[in-house]
Amino acid sequence: VQLQASGGGLVQAGGSLRLSCKYSGRFFSITSVAWYRRVQGRQRDLVAAISSGDTTNYRDSVKGRFTISRDNANNTVYLQMNSLKPEDTAVYYCGSRRHFSSLLRNGPDDWGQGTLVTVSS
């Protein structure tokens, strides 16, 4: 399994970005995927996750602003980020695991490389 994250960049506060996570491998349609972020010097935190059945989970600080979705035809998971704040600045990673509950509890089995999101004030 390979995961390729893209879509990061520099945006002003209040702006939007859409991150993409391209999954290369079998069984994408029955795999759960999550986005995490890491602020320099801190641990990697779960941002949003989506199950194979489109069940979603969000950290409180992004609820109402971020939306995770998946396109099984293109083996891609998206993270639409609106109303961005400077505190959203981080390196964003996507990761996958077969079972949603395991993904939330134990984290991904597979990780993609990070994509940097910088939100200026």
Tab-separated table of C-alpha atoms in Angstrom:
chain	number	residue	atom	x	y	z
A	1	VAL	CA	0.000	0.000	0.000
A	2	GLN	CA	1.204	3.488	-0.837
A	3	LEU	CA	-0.448	6.731	0.131
A	4	GLN	CA	0.336	10.021	-1.582
A	5	ALA	CA	-0.792	13.227	0.115
A	6	SER	CA	-0.971	16.488	-1.789
A	7	GLY	CA	-2.681	19.863	-1.817
A	8	GLY	CA	-0.890	21.721	0.935
A	9	GLY	CA	0.225	25.300	0.586
A	10	LEU	CA	0.139	28.806	1.984
A	11	VAL	CA	-3.239	30.423	2.574
A	12	GLN	CA	-4.508	33.417	4.490
A	13	ALA	CA	-6.671	33.001	7.544
A	14	GLY	CA	-10.274	32.447	6.507
A	15	GLY	CA	-9.241	30.780	3.286
A	16	SER	CA	-9.677	27.220	2.062
A	17	LEU	CA	-7.564	24.323	0.880
A	18	ARG	CA	-8.376	20.808	-0.256
A	19	LEU	CA	-5.975	18.011	0.519
A	20	SER	CA	-5.940	14.778	-1.450
A	21	CYS	CA	-4.734	11.345	-0.390
A	22	LYS	CA	-4.240	8.957	-3.294
A	23	TYR	CA	-4.247	5.299	-2.264
A	24	SER	CA	-2.334	2.768	-4.344
A	25	GLY	CA	-3.144	-0.820	-3.527
A	26	ARG	CA	-5.945	-3.288	-3.247
A	27	PHE	CA	-9.125	-3.074	-1.259
A	28	PHE	CA	-9.401	0.695	-1.030
A	29	SER	CA	-13.187	0.532	-0.973
A	30	ILE	CA	-13.124	-1.480	2.247
A	31	THR	CA	-10.306	0.496	3.881
A	32	SER	CA	-10.646	3.336	6.360
A	33	VAL	CA	-8.518	6.444	5.907
A	34	ALA	CA	-7.647	9.299	8.214
A	35	TRP	CA	-5.903	12.642	8.139
A	36	TYR	CA	-3.502	13.582	10.907
A	37	ARG	CA	-1.440	16.682	11.506
A	38	ARG	CA	1.743	17.460	13.318
A	39	VAL	CA	2.762	20.827	14.619
A	40	GLN	CA	6.504	21.143	15.021
A	41	GLY	CA	7.620	19.707	18.324
A	42	ARG	CA	4.307	18.032	19.048
A	43	GLN	CA	2.801	14.633	18.448
A	44	ARG	CA	0.757	13.767	15.408
A	45	ASP	CA	-2.959	14.294	16.090
A	46	LEU	CA	-6.007	12.852	14.380
A	47	VAL	CA	-7.874	15.461	12.352
A	48	ALA	CA	-10.573	13.462	10.561
A	49	ALA	CA	-11.275	9.890	9.561
A	50	ILE	CA	-13.659	8.132	7.210
A	51	SER	CA	-14.720	4.511	7.149
A	52	SER	CA	-15.480	2.350	4.134
A	53	GLY	CA	-19.150	3.021	4.816
A	54	ASP	CA	-18.643	6.822	4.972
A	55	THR	CA	-18.851	7.088	8.740
A	56	THR	CA	-16.761	10.084	9.757
A	57	ASN	CA	-14.973	11.294	12.851
A	58	TYR	CA	-13.507	14.772	13.479
A	59	ARG	CA	-11.453	16.383	16.183
A	60	ASP	CA	-13.492	19.040	17.935
A	61	SER	CA	-11.432	21.986	16.754
A	62	VAL	CA	-12.190	21.324	13.073
A	63	LYS	CA	-15.852	20.350	13.279
A	64	GLY	CA	-17.948	22.551	11.024
A	65	ARG	CA	-14.884	23.731	9.100
A	66	PHE	CA	-13.304	20.568	7.677
A	67	THR	CA	-14.991	17.843	5.654
A	68	ILE	CA	-13.510	14.448	4.855
A	69	SER	CA	-14.832	12.519	1.877
A	70	ARG	CA	-13.825	9.643	-0.351
A	71	ASP	CA	-14.006	8.791	-4.032
A	72	ASN	CA	-13.773	5.031	-4.383
A	73	ALA	CA	-13.674	5.231	-8.175
A	74	ASN	CA	-10.394	7.151	-7.936
A	75	ASN	CA	-8.976	5.607	-4.736
A	76	THR	CA	-8.763	9.043	-3.175
A	77	VAL	CA	-9.745	10.621	0.117
A	78	TYR	CA	-10.136	14.375	0.380
A	79	LEU	CA	-9.977	16.830	3.241
A	80	GLN	CA	-11.780	20.058	2.446
A	81	MET	CA	-10.573	22.711	4.867
A	82	ASN	CA	-12.551	25.942	5.122
A	83	SER	CA	-12.298	28.946	7.438
A	84	LEU	CA	-8.669	28.107	8.075
A	85	LYS	CA	-6.982	29.518	11.151
A	86	PRO	CA	-3.296	30.068	11.920
A	87	GLU	CA	-3.508	27.254	14.469
A	88	ASP	CA	-4.305	24.859	11.621
A	89	THR	CA	-0.736	25.317	10.394
A	90	ALA	CA	0.916	21.888	10.417
A	91	VAL	CA	2.216	19.061	8.293
A	92	TYR	CA	-0.779	16.943	7.314
A	93	TYR	CA	-0.490	13.190	6.812
A	94	CYS	CA	-2.916	10.563	5.619
A	95	GLY	CA	-2.953	7.017	6.859
A	96	SER	CA	-5.025	3.895	6.346
A	97	ARG	CA	-6.154	0.816	8.179
A	98	ARG	CA	-8.760	-1.793	7.296
A	99	HIS	CA	-11.080	-1.384	10.256
A	100	PHE	CA	-12.399	2.024	11.334
A	101	SER	CA	-12.458	1.329	15.049
A	102	SER	CA	-8.880	0.053	14.919
A	103	LEU	CA	-7.814	3.095	12.947
A	104	LEU	CA	-9.259	5.418	15.579
A	105	ARG	CA	-7.886	3.429	18.479
A	106	ASN	CA	-4.465	2.375	17.225
A	107	GLY	CA	-3.692	4.592	14.263
A	108	PRO	CA	-2.875	3.628	10.685
A	109	ASP	CA	-0.973	0.626	9.421
A	110	ASP	CA	0.228	2.626	6.452
A	111	TRP	CA	1.222	6.260	6.184
A	112	GLY	CA	1.726	8.694	3.376
A	113	GLN	CA	4.279	11.459	3.342
A	114	GLY	CA	3.233	14.808	4.751
A	115	THR	CA	2.004	17.915	3.021
A	116	LEU	CA	2.595	21.292	4.649
A	117	VAL	CA	-0.295	23.640	5.304
A	118	THR	CA	0.599	27.164	6.390
A	119	VAL	CA	-2.115	29.617	7.396
A	120	SER	CA	-1.014	33.215	7.723
A	121	SER	CA	-2.767	35.681	9.984
